[in-house]
GROMACS .gro file of C-alpha atoms in nm:
model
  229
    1UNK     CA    1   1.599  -1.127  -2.320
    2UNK     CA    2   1.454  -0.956  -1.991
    3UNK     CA    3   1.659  -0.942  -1.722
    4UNK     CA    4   1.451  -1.097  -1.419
    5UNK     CA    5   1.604  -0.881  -1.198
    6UNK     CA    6   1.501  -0.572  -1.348
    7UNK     CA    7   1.142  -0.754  -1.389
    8UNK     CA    8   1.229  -0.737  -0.930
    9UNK     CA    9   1.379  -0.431  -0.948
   10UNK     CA   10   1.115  -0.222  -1.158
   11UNK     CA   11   0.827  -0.370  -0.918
   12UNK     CA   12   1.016  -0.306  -0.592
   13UNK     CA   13   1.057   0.040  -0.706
   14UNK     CA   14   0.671   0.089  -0.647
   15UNK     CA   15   0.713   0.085  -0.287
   16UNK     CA   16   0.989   0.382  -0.270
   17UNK     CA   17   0.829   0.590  -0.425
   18UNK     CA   18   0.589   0.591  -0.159
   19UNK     CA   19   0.827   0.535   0.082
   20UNK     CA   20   1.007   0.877  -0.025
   21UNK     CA   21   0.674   1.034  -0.029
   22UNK     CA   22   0.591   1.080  -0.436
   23UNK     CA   23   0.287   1.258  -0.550
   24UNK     CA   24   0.126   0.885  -0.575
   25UNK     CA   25   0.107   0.901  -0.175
   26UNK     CA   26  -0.238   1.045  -0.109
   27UNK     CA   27  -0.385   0.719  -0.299
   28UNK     CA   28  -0.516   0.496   0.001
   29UNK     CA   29  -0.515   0.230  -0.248
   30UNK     CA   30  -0.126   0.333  -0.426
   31UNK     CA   31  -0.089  -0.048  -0.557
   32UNK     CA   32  -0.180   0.081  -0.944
   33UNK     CA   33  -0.148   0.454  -0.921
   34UNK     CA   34   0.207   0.444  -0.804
   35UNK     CA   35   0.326   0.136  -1.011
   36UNK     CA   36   0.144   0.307  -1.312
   37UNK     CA   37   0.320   0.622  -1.280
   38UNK     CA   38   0.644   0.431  -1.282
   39UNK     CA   39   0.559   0.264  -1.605
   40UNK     CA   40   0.462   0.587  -1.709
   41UNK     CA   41   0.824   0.757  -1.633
   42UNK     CA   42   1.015   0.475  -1.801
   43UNK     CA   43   0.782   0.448  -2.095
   44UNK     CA   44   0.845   0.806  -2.149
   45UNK     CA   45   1.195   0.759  -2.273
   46UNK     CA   46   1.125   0.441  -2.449
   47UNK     CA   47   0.981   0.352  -2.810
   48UNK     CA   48   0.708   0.146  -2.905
   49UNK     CA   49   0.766  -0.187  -3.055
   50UNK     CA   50   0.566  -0.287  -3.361
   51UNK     CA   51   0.377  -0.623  -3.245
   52UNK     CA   52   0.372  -0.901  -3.451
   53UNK     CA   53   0.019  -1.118  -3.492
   54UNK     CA   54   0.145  -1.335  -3.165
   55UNK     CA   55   0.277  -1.089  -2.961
   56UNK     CA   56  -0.075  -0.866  -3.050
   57UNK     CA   57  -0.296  -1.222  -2.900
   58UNK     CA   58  -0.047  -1.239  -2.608
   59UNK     CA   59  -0.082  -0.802  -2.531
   60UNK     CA   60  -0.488  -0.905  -2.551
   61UNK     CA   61  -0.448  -1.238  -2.308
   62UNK     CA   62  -0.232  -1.012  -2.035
   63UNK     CA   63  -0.498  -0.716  -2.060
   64UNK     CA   64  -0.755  -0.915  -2.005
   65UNK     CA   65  -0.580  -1.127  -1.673
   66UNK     CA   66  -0.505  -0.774  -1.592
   67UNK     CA   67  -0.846  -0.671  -1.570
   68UNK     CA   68  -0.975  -0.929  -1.371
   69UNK     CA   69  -0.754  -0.888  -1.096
   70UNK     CA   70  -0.816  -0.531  -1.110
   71UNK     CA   71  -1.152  -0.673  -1.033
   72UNK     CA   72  -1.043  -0.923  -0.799
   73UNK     CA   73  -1.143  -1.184  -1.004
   74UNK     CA   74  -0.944  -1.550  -0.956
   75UNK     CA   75  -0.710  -1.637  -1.246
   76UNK     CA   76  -0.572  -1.944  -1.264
   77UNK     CA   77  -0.174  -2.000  -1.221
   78UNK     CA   78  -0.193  -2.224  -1.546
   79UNK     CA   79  -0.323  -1.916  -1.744
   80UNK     CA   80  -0.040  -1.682  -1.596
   81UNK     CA   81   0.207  -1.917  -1.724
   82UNK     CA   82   0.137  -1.957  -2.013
   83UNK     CA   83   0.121  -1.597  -2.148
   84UNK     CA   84   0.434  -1.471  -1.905
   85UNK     CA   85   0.796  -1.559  -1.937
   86UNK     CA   86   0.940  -1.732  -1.754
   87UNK     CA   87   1.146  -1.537  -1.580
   88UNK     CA   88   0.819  -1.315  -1.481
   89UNK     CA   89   0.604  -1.639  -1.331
   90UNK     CA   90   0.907  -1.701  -1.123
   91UNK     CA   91   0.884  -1.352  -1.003
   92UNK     CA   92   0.515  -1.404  -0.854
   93UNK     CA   93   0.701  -1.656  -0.621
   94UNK     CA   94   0.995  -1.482  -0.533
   95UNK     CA   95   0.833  -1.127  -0.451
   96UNK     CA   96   0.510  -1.325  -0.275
   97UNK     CA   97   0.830  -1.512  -0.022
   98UNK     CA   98   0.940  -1.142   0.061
   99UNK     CA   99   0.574  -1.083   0.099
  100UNK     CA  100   0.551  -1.382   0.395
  101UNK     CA  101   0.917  -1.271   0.537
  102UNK     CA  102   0.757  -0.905   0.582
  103UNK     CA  103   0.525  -1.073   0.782
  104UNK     CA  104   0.748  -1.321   0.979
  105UNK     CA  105   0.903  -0.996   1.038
  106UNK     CA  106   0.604  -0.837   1.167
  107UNK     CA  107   0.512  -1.080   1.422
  108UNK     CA  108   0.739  -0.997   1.693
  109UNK     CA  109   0.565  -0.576   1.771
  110UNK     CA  110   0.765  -0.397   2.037
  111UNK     CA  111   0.585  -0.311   2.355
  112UNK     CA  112   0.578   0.068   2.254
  113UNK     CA  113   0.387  -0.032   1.911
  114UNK     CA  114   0.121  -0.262   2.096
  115UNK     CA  115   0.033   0.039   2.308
  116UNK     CA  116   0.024   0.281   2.012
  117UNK     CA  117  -0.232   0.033   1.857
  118UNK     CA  118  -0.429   0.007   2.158
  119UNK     CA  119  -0.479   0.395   2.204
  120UNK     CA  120  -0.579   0.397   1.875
  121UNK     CA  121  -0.814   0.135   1.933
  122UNK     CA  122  -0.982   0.321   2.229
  123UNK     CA  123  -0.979   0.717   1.983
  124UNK     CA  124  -1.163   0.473   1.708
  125UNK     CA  125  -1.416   0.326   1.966
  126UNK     CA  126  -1.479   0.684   2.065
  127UNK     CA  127  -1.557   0.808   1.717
  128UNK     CA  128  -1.766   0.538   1.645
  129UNK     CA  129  -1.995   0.546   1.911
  130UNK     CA  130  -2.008   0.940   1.798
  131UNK     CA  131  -2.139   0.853   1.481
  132UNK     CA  132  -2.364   0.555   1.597
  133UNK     CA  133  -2.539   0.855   1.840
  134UNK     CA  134  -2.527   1.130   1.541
  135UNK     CA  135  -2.738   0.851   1.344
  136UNK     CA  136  -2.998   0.868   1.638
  137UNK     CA  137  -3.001   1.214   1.643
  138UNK     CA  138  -2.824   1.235   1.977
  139UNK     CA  139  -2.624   1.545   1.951
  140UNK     CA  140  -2.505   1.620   2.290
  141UNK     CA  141  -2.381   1.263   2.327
  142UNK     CA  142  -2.283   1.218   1.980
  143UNK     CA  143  -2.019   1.570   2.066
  144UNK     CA  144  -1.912   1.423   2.375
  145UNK     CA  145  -1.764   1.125   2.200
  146UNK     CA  146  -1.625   1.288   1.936
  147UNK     CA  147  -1.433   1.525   2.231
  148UNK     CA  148  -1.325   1.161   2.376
  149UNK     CA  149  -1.216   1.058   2.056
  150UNK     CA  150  -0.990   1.393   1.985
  151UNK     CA  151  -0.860   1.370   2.312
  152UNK     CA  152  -0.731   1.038   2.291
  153UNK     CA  153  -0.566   1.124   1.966
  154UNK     CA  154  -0.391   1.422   2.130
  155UNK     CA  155  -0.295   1.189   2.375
  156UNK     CA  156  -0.190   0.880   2.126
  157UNK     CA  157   0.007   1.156   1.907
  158UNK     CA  158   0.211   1.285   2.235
  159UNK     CA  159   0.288   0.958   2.324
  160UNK     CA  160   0.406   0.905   1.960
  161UNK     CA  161   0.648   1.190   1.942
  162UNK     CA  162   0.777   1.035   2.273
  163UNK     CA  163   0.847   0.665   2.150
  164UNK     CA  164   0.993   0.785   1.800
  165UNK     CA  165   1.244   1.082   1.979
  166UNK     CA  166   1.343   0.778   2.213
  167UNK     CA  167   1.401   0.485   1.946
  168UNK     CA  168   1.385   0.638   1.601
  169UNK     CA  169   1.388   0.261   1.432
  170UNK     CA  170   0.995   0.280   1.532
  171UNK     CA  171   0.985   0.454   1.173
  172UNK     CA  172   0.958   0.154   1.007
  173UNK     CA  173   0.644   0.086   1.188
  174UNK     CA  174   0.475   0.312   1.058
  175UNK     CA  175   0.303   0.372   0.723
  176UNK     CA  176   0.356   0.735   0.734
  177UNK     CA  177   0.594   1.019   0.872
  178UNK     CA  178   0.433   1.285   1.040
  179UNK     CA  179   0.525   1.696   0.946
  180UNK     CA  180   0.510   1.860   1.317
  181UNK     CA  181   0.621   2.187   1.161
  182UNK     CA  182   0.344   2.505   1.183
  183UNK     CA  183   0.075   2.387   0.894
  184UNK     CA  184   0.193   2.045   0.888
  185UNK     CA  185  -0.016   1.697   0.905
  186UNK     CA  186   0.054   1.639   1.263
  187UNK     CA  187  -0.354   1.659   1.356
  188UNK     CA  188  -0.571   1.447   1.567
  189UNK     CA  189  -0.733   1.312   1.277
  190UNK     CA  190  -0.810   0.947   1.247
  191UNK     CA  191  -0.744   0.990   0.879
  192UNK     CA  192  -0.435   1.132   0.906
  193UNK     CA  193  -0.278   0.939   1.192
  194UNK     CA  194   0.024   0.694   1.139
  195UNK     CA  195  -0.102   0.352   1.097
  196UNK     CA  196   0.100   0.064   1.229
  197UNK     CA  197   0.175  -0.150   0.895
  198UNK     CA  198   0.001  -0.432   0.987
  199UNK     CA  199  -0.323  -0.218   0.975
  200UNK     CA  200  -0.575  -0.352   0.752
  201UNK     CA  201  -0.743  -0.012   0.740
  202UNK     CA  202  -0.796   0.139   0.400
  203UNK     CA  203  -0.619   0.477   0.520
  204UNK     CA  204  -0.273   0.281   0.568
  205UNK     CA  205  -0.051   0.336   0.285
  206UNK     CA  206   0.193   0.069   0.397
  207UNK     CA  207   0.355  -0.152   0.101
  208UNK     CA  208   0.244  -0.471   0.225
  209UNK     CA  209   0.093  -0.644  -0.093
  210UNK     CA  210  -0.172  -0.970  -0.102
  211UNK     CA  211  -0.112  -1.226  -0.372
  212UNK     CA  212  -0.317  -1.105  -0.611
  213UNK     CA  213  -0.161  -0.760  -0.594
  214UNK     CA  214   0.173  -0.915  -0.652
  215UNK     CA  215   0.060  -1.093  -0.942
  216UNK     CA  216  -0.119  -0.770  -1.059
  217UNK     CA  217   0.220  -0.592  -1.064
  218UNK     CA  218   0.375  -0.866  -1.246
  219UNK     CA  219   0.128  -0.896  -1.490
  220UNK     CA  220   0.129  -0.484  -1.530
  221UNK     CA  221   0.514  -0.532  -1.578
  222UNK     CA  222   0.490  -0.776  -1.841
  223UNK     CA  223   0.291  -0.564  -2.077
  224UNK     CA  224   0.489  -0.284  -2.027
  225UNK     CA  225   0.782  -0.477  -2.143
  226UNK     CA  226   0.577  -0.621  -2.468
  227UNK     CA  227   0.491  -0.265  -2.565
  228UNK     CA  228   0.789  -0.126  -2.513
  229UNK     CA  229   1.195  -0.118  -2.613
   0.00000   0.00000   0.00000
């Protein structure tokens, strides 16, 4: 029988191995990439199982509730039960409560992490009002917002080094570490800037997961353990 806590485990592991910066990291989207590649690994060193007639309807029911979350599509919590154990339905609950703690958590933003969201607020502002004047062919105004917009990077990234130096547990803020070494990622790009992990933008790659991710990873999980020793 499958241990639920490796069911935990084996999904929790998604999230260090962006957290310890894996090849799955430049994926803005690393939900699938890095949880496949995980599968992936661990498949390597396992067998296939030979699937009887039931288990071969099940592997067809979980691909297809697969796919339509991959395409956010709404599946029913009736229909996940009945084709997952149950020790992998009652892992949709548990890791979707550490889900809602993360953001209990999340709540409470020091003063130091408002301000870094505000100056990136204003260096945003900036570059889109540079493209909104590119669109109308305004060059010269277009290049003086994009300057504003730099500049108040440079600044925001300054003031960055400052807070982390002073309080290094303003890390775990952040969605990313930056490389300030010669040829590192330290730039005033907007791409490239740490995000605060409450960021909904798509260029966070911060492990906080919606419900239909988590049951996604489940789901993934649960076919990888039907196909597999």
């Amino acid at each position: 029988m499958t241990d639920p806590n490796d069911i935990l485990n084996q999904i929790r592991a998604r999230g260090d191995l962006q957290d310890t910066g894996s090849d799955e990291q430049s994926s803005s989207y690393a939900l699938k990439p890095g949880f496949r590649a995980l599968l992936e690994a661990k498949s390597a060193s396992r067998p296939k199982r030979t699937l009887s007639a039931d288990e071969q309807k099940k592997l067809a029911a979980l691909e297809d509730i697969k796919h339509k979350l991959e395409q956010r599509q709404h599946v029913q919590n009736r229909r996940l039960q009945n084709w997952l154990t149950v020790d992998e339905y009652a892992a949709i609950d548990e890791l979707w409560d550490e889900q809602r703690d993360l953001r209990e958590e999340l709540k409470d933003k020091p003063d130091a992490i408002v301000e870094y969201e505000e100056r990136l607020r204003r260096a945003i502002f900036y570059d889109n009002r540079a493209n909104h004047y590119r669109k109308q062919g305004k060059s010269r105004s277009a290049e003086e917002m994009r300057s504003k917009s730099v500049s108040a990077l440079e600044d925001m990234l300054e003031r960055y080094a400052e807070m982390i130096q002073k309080d290094l547990s303003l890390h775990s803020w952040f969605d990313r570490q930056l490389d300030w070494a010669h040829g590192g990622d330290a730039t005033a790009d907007l791409a490239s800037v740490p995000r605060v992990i409450t960021s909904s933008s798509s260029d966070a790659m911060h492990n906080k997961m919606t419900k239909r991710e988590v049951k996604l990873s489940v789901v993934e999980r649960a076919i990888y353990n039907l196909l597999y020793e």
